[in-house]
Tab-separated table of C-alpha atoms in Angstrom:
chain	number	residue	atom	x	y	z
I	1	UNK	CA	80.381	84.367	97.855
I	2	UNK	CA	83.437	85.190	95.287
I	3	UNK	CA	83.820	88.446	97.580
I	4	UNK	CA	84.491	86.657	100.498
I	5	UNK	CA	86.647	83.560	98.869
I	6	UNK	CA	88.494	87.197	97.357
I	7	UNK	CA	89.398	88.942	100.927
I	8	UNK	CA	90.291	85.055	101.846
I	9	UNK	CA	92.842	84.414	98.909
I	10	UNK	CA	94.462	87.898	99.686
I	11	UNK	CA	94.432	87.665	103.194
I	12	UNK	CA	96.343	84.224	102.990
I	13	UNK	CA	98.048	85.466	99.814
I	14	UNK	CA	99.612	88.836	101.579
I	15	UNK	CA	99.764	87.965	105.266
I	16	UNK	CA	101.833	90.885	106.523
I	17	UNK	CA	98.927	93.013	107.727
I	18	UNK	CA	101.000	96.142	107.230
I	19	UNK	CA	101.793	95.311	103.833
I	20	UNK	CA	98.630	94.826	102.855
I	21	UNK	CA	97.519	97.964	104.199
I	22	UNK	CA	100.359	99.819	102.165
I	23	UNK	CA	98.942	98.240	99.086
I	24	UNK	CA	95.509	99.685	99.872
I	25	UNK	CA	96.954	103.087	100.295
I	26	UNK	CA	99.299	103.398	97.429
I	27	UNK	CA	97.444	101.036	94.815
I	28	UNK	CA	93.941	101.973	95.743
I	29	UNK	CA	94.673	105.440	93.850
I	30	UNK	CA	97.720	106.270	92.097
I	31	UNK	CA	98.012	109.427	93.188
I	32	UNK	CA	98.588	108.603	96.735
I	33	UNK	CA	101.470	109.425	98.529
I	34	UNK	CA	102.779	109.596	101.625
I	35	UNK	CA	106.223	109.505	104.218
I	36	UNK	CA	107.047	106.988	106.773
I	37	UNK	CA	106.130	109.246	109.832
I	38	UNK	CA	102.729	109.657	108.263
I	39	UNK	CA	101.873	106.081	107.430
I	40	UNK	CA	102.860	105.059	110.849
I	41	UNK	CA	100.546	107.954	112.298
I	42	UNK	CA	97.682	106.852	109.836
I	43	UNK	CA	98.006	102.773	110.519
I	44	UNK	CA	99.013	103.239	114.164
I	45	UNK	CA	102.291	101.403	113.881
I	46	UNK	CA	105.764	101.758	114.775
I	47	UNK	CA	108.351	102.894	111.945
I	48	UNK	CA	110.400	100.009	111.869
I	49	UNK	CA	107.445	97.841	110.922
I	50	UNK	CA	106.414	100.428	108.522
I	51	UNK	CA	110.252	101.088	107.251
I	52	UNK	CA	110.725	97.397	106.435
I	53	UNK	CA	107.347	96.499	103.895
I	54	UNK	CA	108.308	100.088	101.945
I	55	UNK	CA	111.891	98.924	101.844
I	56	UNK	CA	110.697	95.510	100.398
I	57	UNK	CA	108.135	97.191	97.953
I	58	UNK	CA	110.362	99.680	96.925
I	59	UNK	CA	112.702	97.079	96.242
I	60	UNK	CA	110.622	94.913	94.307
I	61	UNK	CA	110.082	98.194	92.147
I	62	UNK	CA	106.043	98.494	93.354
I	63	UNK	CA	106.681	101.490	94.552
I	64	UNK	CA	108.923	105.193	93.671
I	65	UNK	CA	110.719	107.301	96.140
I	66	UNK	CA	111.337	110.741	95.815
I	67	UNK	CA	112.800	113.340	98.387
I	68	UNK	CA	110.914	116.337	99.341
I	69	UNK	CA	111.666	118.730	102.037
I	70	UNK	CA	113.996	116.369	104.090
I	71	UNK	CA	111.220	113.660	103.445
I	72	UNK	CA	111.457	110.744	101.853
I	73	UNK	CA	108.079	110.368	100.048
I	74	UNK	CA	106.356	106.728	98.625
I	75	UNK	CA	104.072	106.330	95.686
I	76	UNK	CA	102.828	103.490	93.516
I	77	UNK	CA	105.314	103.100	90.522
I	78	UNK	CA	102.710	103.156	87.754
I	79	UNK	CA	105.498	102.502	85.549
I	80	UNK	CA	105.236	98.843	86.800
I	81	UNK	CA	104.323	96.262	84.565
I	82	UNK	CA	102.248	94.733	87.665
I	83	UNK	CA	101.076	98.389	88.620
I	84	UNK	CA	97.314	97.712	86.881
I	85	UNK	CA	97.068	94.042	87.713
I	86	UNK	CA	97.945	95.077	91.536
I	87	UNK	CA	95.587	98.560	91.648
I	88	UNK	CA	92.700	95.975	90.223
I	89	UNK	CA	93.298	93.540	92.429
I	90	UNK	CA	92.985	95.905	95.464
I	91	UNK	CA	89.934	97.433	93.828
I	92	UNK	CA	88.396	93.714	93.805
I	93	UNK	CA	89.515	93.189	97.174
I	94	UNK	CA	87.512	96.487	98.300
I	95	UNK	CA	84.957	95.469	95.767
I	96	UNK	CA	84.999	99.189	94.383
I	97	UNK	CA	84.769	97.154	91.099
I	98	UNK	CA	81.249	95.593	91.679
I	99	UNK	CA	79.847	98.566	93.130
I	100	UNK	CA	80.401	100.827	89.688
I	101	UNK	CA	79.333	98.024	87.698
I	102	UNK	CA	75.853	97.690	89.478
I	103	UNK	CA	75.783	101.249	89.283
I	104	UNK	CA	76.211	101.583	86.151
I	105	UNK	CA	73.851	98.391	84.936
I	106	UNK	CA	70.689	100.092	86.815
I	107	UNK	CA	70.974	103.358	88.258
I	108	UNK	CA	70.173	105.885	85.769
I	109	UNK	CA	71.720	108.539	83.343
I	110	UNK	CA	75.227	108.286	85.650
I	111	UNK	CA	77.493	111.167	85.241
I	112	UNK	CA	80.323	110.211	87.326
I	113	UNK	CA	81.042	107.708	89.903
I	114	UNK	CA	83.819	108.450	92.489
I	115	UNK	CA	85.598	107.183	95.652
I	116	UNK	CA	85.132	110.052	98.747
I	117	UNK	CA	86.330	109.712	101.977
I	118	UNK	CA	89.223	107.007	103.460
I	119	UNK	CA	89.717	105.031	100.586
I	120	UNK	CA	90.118	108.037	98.545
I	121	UNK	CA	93.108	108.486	101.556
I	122	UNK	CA	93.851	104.636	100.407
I	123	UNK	CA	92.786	104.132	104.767
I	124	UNK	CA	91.338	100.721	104.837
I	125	UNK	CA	88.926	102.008	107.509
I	126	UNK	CA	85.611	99.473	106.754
I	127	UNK	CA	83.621	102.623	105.646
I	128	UNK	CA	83.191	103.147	102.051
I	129	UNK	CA	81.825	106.697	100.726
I	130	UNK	CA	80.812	106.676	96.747
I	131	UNK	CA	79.314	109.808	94.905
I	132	UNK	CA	77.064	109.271	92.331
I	133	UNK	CA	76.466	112.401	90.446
I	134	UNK	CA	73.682	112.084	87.748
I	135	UNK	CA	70.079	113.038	86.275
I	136	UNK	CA	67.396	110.585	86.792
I	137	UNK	CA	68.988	108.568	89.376
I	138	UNK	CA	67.312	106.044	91.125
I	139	UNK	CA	68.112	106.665	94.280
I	140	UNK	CA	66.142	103.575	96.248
I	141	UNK	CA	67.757	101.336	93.654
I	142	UNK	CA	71.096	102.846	94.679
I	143	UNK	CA	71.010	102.372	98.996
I	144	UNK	CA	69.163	98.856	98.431
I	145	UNK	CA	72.385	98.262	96.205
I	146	UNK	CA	74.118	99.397	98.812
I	147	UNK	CA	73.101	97.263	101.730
I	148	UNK	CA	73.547	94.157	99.357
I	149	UNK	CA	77.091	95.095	98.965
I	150	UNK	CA	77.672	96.020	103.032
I	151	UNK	CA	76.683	92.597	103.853
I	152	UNK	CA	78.188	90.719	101.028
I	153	UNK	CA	81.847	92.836	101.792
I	154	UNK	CA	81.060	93.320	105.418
I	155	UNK	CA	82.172	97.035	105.089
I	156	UNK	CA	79.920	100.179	105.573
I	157	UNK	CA	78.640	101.479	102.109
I	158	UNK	CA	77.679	104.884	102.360
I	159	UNK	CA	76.234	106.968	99.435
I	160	UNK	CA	76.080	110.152	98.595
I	161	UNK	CA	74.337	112.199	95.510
I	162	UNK	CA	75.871	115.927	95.860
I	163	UNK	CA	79.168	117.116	96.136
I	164	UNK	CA	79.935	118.418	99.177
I	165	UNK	CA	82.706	120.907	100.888
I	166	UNK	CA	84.097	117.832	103.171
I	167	UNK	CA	84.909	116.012	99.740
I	168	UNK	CA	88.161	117.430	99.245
I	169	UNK	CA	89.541	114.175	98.275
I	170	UNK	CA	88.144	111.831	95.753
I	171	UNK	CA	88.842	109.027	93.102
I	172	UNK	CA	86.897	109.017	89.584
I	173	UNK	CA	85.913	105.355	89.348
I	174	UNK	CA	83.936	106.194	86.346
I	175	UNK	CA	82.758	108.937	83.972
I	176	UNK	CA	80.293	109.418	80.971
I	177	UNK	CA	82.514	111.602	78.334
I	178	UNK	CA	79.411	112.003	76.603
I	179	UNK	CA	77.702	113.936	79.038
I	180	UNK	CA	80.592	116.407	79.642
């Protein structure tokens, strides 16, 4: 139930739709980046929509611009004081955060936990890919965990437990230093 009251209070708290999708990209992973052309390509949206929340964010100093090849590239300024308050507030939204804590609290000797697929992209798609890399992992535990989580967030939870090729593109949510 706090999920839901969550995606209501941000949905009424941020209601530019675009905007909120340019949080998800660029706060969902520091390391995201991307050009106007590009987000309007990924979100399906004209540039002038597009142009006018990275204007206001870049204004507001949530997110850097830099120039590369005639492009004018956006990122999340992590220099921020807001930067971790925002990135965990878009991590609640997505409810990345509950899903490594359950992990974590049941699952087995857990290695590493990361973020594969679109929201690794920081693309708000509904689907949410997680590897769970481990010894001893309880895999039924896991994928009942998971269908909680779909129904509570009303997103697609998909797990995997081996790297793939496809998984060129990932976000460490979590890692055991004592097993590396």
């Amino acid at each position: 139930m706090l999920l839901n009251l969550n995606y209501t209070m941000l949905d009424s708290l941020i209601t530019s739709k675009t905007r909120l999708k340019l949080l998800i990209k660029f706060f969902v992973s520091a390391s995201n980046q991307s050009h106007l052309r590009g987000l309007a390509d990924e979100f399906q949206e004209s540039t002038n929509a597009i142009r006018k929340e990275l204007n206001q964010l870049s204004e507001a100093g949530y997110l850097e611009k830099s120039t590369e090849k005639n492009k004018i590239l956006y990122r999340a300024n992590t220099k921020h004081s807001l930067f971790a308050p925002l990135q965990k507030l878009i991590h609640t939204y997505l409810g990345i955060d509950e899903i490594v804590d359950n992990i974590l609290q049941q699952a087995g000797d857990i290695q590493e936990v990361s973020l594969v697929g679109d929201y690794a992209e920081g693309v708000d798609s509904g689907k949410i890919d997680v590897l769970v890399l481990g010894e001893n992992i309880n895999q039924a535990y896991l994928l009942l965990l998971a269908d909680k989580v779909e129904k509570k967030l009303g997103k697609q939870v998909n797990l995997s437990f081996q790297k793939t090729i496809e998984e060129q593109r990932y976000i460490i949510l979590y890692t055991n230093h004592s097993t590396i």
